[in-house]
PDB file of C-alpha atoms in Angstrom:
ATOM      1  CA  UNK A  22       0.000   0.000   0.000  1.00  0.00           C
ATOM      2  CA  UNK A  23       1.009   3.348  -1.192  1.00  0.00           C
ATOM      3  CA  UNK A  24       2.178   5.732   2.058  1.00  0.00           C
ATOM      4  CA  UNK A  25      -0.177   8.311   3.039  1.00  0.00           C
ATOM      5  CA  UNK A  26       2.624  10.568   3.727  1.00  0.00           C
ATOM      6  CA  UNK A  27       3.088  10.742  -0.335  1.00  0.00           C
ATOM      7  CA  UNK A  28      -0.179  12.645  -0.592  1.00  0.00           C
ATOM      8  CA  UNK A  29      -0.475  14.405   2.578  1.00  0.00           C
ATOM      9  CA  UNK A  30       0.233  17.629   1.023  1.00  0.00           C
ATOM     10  CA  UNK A  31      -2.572  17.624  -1.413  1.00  0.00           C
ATOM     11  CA  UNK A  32      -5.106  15.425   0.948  1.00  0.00           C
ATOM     12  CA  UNK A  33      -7.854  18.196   1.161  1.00  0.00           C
ATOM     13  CA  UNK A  34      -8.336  18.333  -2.582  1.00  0.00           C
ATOM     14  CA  UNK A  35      -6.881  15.692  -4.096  1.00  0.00           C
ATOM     15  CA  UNK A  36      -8.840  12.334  -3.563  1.00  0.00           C
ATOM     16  CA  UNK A  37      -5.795  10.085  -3.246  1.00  0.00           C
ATOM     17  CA  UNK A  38      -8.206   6.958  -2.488  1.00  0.00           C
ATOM     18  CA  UNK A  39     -10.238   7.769  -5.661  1.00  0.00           C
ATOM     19  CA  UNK A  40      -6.515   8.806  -7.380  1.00  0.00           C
ATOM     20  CA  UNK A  41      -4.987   5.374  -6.113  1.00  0.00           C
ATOM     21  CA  UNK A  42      -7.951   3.118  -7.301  1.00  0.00           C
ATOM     22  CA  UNK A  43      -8.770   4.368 -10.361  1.00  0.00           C
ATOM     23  CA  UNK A  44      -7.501   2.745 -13.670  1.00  0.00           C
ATOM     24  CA  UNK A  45      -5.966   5.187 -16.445  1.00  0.00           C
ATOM     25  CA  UNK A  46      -4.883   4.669 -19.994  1.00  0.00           C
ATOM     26  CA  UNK A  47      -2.428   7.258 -21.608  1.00  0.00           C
ATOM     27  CA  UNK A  48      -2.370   6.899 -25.439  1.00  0.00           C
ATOM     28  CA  UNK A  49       1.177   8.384 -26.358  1.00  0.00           C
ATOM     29  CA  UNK A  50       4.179   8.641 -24.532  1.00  0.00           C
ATOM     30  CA  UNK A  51       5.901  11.729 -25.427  1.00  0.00           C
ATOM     31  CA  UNK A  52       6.399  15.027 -24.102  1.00  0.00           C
ATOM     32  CA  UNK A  53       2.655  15.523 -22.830  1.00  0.00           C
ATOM     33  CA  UNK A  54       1.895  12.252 -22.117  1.00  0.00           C
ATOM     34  CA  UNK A  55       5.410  10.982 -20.422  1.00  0.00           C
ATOM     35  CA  UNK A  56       4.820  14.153 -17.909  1.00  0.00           C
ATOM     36  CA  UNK A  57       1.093  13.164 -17.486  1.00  0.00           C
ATOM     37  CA  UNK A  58       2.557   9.391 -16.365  1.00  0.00           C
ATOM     38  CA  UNK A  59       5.249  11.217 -14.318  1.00  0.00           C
ATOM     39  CA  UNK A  60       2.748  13.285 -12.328  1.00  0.00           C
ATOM     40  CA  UNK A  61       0.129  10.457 -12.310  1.00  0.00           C
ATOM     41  CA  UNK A  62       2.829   8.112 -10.847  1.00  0.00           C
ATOM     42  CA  UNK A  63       4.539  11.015  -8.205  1.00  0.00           C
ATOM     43  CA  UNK A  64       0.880  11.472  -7.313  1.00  0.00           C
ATOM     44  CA  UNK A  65       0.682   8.092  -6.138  1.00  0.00           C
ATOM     45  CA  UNK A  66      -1.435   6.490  -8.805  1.00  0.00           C
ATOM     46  CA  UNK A  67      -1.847   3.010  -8.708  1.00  0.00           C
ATOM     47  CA  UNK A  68      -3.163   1.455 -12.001  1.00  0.00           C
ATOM     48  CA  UNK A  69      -1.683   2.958 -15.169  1.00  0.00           C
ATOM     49  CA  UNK A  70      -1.574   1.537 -18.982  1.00  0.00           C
ATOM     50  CA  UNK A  71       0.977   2.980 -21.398  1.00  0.00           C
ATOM     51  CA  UNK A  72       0.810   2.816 -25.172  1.00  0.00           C
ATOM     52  CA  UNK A  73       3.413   3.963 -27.868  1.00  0.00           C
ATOM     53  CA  UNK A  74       5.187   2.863 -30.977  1.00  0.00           C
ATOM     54  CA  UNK A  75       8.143   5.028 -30.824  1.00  0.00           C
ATOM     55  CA  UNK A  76      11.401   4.861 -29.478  1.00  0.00           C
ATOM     56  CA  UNK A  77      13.095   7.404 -27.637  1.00  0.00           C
ATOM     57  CA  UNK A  78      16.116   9.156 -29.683  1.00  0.00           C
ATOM     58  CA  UNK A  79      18.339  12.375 -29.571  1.00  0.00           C
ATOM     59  CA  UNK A  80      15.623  14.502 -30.688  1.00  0.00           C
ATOM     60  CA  UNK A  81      12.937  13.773 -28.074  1.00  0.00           C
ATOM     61  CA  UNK A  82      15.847  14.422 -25.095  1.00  0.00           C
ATOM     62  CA  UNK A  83      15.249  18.026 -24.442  1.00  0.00           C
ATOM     63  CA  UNK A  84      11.340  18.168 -25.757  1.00  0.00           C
ATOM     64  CA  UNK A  85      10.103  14.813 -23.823  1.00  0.00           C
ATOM     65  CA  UNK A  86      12.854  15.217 -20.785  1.00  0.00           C
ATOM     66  CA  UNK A  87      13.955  11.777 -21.317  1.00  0.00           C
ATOM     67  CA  UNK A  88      17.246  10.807 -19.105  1.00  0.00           C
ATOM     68  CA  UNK A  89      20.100  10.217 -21.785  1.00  0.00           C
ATOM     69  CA  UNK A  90      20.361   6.307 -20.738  1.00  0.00           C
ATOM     70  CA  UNK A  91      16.694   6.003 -22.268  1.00  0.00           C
ATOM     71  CA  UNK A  92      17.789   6.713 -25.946  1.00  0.00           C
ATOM     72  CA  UNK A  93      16.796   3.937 -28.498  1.00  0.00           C
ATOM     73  CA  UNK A  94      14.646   2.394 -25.511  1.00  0.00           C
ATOM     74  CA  UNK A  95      10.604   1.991 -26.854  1.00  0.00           C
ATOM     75  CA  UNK A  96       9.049   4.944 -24.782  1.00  0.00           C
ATOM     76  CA  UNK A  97       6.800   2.631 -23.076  1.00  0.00           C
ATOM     77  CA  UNK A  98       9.613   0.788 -21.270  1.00  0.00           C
ATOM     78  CA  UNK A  99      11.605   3.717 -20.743  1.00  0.00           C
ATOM     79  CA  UNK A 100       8.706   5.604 -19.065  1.00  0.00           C
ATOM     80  CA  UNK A 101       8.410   1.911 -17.248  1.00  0.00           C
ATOM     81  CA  UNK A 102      11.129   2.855 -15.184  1.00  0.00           C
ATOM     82  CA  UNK A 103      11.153   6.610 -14.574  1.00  0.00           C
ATOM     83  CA  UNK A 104       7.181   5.804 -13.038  1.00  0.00           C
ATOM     84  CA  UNK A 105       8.174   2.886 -10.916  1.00  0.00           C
ATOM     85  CA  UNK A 106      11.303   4.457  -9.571  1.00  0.00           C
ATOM     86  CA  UNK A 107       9.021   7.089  -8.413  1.00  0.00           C
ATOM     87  CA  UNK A 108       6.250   4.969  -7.206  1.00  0.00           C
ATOM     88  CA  UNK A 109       7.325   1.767  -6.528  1.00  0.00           C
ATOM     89  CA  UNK A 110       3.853   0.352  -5.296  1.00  0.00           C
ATOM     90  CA  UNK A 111       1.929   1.309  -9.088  1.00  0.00           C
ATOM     91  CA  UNK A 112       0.758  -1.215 -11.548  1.00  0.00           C
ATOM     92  CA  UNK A 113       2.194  -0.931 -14.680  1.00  0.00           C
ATOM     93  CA  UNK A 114       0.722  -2.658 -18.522  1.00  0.00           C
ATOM     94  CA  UNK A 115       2.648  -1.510 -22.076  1.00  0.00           C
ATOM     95  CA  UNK A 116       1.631  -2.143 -25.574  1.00  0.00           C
ATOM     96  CA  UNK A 117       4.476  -0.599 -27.644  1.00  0.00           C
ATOM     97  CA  UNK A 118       2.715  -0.393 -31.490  1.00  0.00           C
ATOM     98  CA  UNK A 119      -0.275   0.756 -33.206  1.00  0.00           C
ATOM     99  CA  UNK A 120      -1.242  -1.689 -35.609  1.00  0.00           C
ATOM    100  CA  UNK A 121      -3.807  -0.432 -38.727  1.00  0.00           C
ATOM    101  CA  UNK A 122      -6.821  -2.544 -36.783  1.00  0.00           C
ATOM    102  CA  UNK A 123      -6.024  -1.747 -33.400  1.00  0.00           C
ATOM    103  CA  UNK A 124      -8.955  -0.380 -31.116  1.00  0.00           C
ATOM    104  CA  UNK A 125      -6.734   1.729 -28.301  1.00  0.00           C
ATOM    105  CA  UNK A 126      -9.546   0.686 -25.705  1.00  0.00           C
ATOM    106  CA  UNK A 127     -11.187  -1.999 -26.722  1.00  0.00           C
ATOM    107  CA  UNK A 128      -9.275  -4.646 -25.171  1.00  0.00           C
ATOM    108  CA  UNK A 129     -10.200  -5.644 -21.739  1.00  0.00           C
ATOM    109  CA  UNK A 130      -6.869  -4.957 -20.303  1.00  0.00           C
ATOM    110  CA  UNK A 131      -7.140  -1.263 -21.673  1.00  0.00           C
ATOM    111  CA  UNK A 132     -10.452  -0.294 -21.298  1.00  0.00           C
ATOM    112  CA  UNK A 133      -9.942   2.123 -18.367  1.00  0.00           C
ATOM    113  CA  UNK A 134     -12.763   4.563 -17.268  1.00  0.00           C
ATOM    114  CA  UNK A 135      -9.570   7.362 -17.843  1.00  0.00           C
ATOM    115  CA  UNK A 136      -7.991   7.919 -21.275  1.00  0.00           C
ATOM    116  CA  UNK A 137      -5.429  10.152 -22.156  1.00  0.00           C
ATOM    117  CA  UNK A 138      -5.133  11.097 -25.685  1.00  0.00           C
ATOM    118  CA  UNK A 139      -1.749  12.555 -25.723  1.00  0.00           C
ATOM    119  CA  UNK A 140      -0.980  11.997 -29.399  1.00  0.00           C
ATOM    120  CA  UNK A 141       0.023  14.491 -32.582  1.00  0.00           C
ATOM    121  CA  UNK A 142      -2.137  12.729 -35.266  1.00  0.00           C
ATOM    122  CA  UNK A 143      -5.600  13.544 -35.593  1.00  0.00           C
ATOM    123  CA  UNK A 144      -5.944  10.826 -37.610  1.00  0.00           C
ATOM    124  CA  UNK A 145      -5.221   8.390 -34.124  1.00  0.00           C
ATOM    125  CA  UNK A 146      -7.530  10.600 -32.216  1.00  0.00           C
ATOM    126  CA  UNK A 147     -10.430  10.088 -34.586  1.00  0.00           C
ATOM    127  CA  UNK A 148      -9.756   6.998 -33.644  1.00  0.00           C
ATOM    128  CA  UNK A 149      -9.696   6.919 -29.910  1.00  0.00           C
ATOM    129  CA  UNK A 150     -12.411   9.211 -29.680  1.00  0.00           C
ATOM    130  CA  UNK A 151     -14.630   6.642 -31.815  1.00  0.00           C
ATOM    131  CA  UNK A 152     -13.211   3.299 -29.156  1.00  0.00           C
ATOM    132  CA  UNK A 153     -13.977   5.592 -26.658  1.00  0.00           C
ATOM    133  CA  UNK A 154     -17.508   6.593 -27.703  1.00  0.00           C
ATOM    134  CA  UNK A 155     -18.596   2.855 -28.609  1.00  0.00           C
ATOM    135  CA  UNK A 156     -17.139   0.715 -25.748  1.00  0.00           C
ATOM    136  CA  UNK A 157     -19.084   0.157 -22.699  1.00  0.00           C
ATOM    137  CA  UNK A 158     -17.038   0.630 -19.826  1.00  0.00           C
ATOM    138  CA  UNK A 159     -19.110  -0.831 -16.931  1.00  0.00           C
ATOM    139  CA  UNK A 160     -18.809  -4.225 -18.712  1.00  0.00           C
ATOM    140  CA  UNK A 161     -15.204  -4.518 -17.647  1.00  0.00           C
ATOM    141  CA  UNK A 162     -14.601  -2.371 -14.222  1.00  0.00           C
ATOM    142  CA  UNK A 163     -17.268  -1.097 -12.418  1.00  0.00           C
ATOM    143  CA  UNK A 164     -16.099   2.912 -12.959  1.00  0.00           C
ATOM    144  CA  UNK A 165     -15.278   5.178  -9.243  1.00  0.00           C
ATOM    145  CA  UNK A 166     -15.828   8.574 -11.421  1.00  0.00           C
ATOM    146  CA  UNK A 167     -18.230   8.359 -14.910  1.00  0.00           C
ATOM    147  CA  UNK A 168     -15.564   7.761 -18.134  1.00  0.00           C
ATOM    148  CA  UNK A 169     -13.644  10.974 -19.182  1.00  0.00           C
ATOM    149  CA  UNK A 170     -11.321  10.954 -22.369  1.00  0.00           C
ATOM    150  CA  UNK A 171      -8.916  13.988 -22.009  1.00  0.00           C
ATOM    151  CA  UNK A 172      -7.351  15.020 -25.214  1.00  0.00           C
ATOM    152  CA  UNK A 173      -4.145  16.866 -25.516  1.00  0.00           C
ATOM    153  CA  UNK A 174      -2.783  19.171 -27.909  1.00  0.00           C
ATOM    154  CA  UNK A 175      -0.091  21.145 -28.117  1.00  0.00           C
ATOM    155  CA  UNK A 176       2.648  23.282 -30.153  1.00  0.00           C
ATOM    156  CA  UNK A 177       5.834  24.881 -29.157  1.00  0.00           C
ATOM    157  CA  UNK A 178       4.004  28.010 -26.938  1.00  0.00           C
ATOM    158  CA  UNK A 179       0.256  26.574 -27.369  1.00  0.00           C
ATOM    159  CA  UNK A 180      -1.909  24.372 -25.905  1.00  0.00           C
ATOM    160  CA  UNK A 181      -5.391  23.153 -25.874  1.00  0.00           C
ATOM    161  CA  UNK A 182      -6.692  20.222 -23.056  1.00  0.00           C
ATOM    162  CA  UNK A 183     -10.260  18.577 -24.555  1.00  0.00           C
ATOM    163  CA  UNK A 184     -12.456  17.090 -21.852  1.00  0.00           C
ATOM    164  CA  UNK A 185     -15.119  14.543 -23.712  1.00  0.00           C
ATOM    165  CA  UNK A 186     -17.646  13.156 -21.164  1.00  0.00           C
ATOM    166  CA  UNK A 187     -19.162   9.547 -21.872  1.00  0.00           C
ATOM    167  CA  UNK A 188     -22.578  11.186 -22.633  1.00  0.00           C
ATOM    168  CA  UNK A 189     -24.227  12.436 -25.722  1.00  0.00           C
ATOM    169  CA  UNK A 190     -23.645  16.210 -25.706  1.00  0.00           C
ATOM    170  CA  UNK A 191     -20.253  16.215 -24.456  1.00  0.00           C
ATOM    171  CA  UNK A 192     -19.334  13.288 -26.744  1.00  0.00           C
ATOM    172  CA  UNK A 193     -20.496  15.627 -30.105  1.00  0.00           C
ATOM    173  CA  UNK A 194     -19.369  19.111 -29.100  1.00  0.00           C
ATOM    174  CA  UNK A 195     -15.838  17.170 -29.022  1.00  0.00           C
ATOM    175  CA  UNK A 196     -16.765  15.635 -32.255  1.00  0.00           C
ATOM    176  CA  UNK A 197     -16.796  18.826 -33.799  1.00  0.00           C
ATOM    177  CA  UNK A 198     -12.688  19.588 -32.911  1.00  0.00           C
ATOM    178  CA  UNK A 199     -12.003  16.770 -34.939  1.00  0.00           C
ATOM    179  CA  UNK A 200     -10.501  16.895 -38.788  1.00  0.00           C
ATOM    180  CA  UNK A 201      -8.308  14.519 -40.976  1.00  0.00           C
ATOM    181  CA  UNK A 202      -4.928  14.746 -40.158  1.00  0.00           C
ATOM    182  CA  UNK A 203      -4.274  15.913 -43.949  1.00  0.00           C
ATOM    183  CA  UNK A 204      -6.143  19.267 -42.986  1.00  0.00           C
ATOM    184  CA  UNK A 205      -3.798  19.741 -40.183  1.00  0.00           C
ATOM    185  CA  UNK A 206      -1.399  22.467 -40.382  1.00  0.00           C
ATOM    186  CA  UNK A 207       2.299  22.176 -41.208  1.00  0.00           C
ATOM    187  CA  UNK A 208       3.975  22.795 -38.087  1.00  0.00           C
ATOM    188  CA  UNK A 209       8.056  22.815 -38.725  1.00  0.00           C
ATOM    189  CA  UNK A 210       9.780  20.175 -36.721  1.00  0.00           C
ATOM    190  CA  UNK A 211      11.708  22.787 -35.126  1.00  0.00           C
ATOM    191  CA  UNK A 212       9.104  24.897 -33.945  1.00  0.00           C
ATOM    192  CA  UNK A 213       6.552  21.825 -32.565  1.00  0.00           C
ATOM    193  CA  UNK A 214       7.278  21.124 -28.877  1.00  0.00           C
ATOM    194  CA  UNK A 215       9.074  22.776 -25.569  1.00  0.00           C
ATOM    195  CA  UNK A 216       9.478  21.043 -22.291  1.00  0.00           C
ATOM    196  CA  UNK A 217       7.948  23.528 -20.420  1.00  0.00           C
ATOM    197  CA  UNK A 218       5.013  24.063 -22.864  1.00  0.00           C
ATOM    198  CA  UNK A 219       4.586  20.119 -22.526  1.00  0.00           C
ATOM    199  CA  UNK A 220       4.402  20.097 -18.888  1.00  0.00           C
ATOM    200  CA  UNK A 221       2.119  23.134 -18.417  1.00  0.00           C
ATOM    201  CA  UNK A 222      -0.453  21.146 -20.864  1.00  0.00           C
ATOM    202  CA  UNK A 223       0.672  17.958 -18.849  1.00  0.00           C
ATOM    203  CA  UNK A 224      -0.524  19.395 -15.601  1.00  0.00           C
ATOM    204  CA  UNK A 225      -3.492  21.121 -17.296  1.00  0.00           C
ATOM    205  CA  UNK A 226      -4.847  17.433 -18.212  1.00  0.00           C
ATOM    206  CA  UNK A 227      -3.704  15.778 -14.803  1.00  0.00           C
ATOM    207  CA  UNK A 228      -5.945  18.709 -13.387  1.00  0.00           C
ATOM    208  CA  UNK A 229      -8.736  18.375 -15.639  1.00  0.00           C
ATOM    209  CA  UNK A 230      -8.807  14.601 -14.056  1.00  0.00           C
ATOM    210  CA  UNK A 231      -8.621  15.354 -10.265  1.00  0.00           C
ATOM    211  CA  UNK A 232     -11.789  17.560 -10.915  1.00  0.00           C
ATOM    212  CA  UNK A 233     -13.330  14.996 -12.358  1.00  0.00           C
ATOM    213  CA  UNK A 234     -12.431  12.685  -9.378  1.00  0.00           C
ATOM    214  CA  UNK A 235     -13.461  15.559  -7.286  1.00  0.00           C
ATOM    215  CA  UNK A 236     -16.842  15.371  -8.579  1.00  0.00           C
ATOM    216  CA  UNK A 237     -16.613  18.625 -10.541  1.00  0.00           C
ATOM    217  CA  UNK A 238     -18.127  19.002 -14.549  1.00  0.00           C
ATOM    218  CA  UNK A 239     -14.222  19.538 -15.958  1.00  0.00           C
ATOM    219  CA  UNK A 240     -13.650  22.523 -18.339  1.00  0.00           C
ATOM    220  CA  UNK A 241     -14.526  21.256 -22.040  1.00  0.00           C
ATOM    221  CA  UNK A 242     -11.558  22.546 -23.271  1.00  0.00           C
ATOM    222  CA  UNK A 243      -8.897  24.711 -22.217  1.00  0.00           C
ATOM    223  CA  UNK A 244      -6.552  26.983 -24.221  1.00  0.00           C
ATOM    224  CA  UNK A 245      -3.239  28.769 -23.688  1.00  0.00           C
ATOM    225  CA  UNK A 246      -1.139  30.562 -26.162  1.00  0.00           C
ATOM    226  CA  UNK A 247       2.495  31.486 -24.123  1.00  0.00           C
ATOM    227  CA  UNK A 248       3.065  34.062 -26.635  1.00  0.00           C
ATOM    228  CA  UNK A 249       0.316  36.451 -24.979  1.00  0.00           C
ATOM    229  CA  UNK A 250       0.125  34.711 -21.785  1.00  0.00           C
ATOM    230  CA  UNK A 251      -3.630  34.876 -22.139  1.00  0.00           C
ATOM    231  CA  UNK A 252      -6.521  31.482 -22.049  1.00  0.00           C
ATOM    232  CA  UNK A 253      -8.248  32.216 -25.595  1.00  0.00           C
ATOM    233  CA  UNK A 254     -12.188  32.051 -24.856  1.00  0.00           C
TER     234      UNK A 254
END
């Protein structure tokens, strides 16, 4: 059992039971989502699922904050060991590849009532959202908090954190963010990511999840553009 001096801090709004029993799934491990399974895992999480096809190289080291002794590790076992040598008592489950007819969710061992979508194709999040919308959670784990799917999105000094509610209205007002990934824009490869961009939308979806947990209707989507320090209505 996790101590309860690791979330004594935060015990009067964070629900560390609810945190600690809950089951999460965080589609992509890179800069957003490797900080969201950081702070997760710090937080004293307990039941986490990790999914990414990439490896970690040179690249990703400053963006993603990967330790140098991760490079050509798959993400998924590198992040592996950064989360248990932080929590040593969570529950860890990997699947390191998207294959063309893979459902992100729809397996048993991945259908979590929390889903991060912490990817940069929209093209994959078409896809989660659409695993997300059709499977019925309850079948598998009775849920502590309703199903939330909390998308991520970010450039270098922008970000935007999507919370989609298992429930009709939420579920299309999401469905209207969504576009084929050949409409997306054309973002250079050296203007697309910044650590500390990442972790501000990191903790901005980490957030959006403890006030779920804390019985709260979450934002449906918050903005930032670092540029103008402002949060675009």
């Amino acid at each position: 059992m996790a101590s309860t001096l690791r979330t004594i801090r935060s015990e009067s709004f964070v629900p560390s039971a609810t945190l600690q029993a809950i089951r999460a799934t965080i589609i992509g491990c890179g800069a957003v989502g490797a900080q969201v399974a950081r702070m997760l895992s710090a937080m004293g999480a307990q039941h986490l699922n990790l999914q990414d096809m990439d490896v970690v190289s040179e690249e990703n080291l400053g963006p993603q904050q990967w330790p140098h002794c991760a490079l050509t590790l798959p993400k998924t076992d590198a992040l592996i060991e950064i989360a248990r040598s932080l929590n040593p008592d969570i529950s860890l489950a990997s699947f390191a590849r998207f294959p063309d007819d893979f459902d992100p969710i729809a397996d048993e061992q991945f259908r979590t009532p929390v889903v991060f979508a912490c990817v940069d194709d929209m093209d994959i999040r078409q896809k989660i959202y659409q695993s997300f919308r059709g499977n019925c959670f309850r079948d598998v784990f009775p849920p502590l908090v309703p199903p939330i799917l909390i998308d991520t999105r970010m450039a270098a000094f922008y970000y935007e954190v999507h919370a989609v509610l298992h429930e009709p209205a939420s579920l299309q007002t999401y469905r209207k963010t969504l576009f084929p990934q050949s409409e997306a824009d054309v973002v250079p490869c050296t203007a697309r990511a910044t650590a500390y961009c990442a972790n501000m939308c990191a903790a901005a979806a980490v957030h959006t999840l403890i006030e779920h947990i804390r019985g709260n209707r979450p934002a449906p989507i918050i903005k930032h553009d670092l540029f103008s320090w402002t949060l675009p209505q």
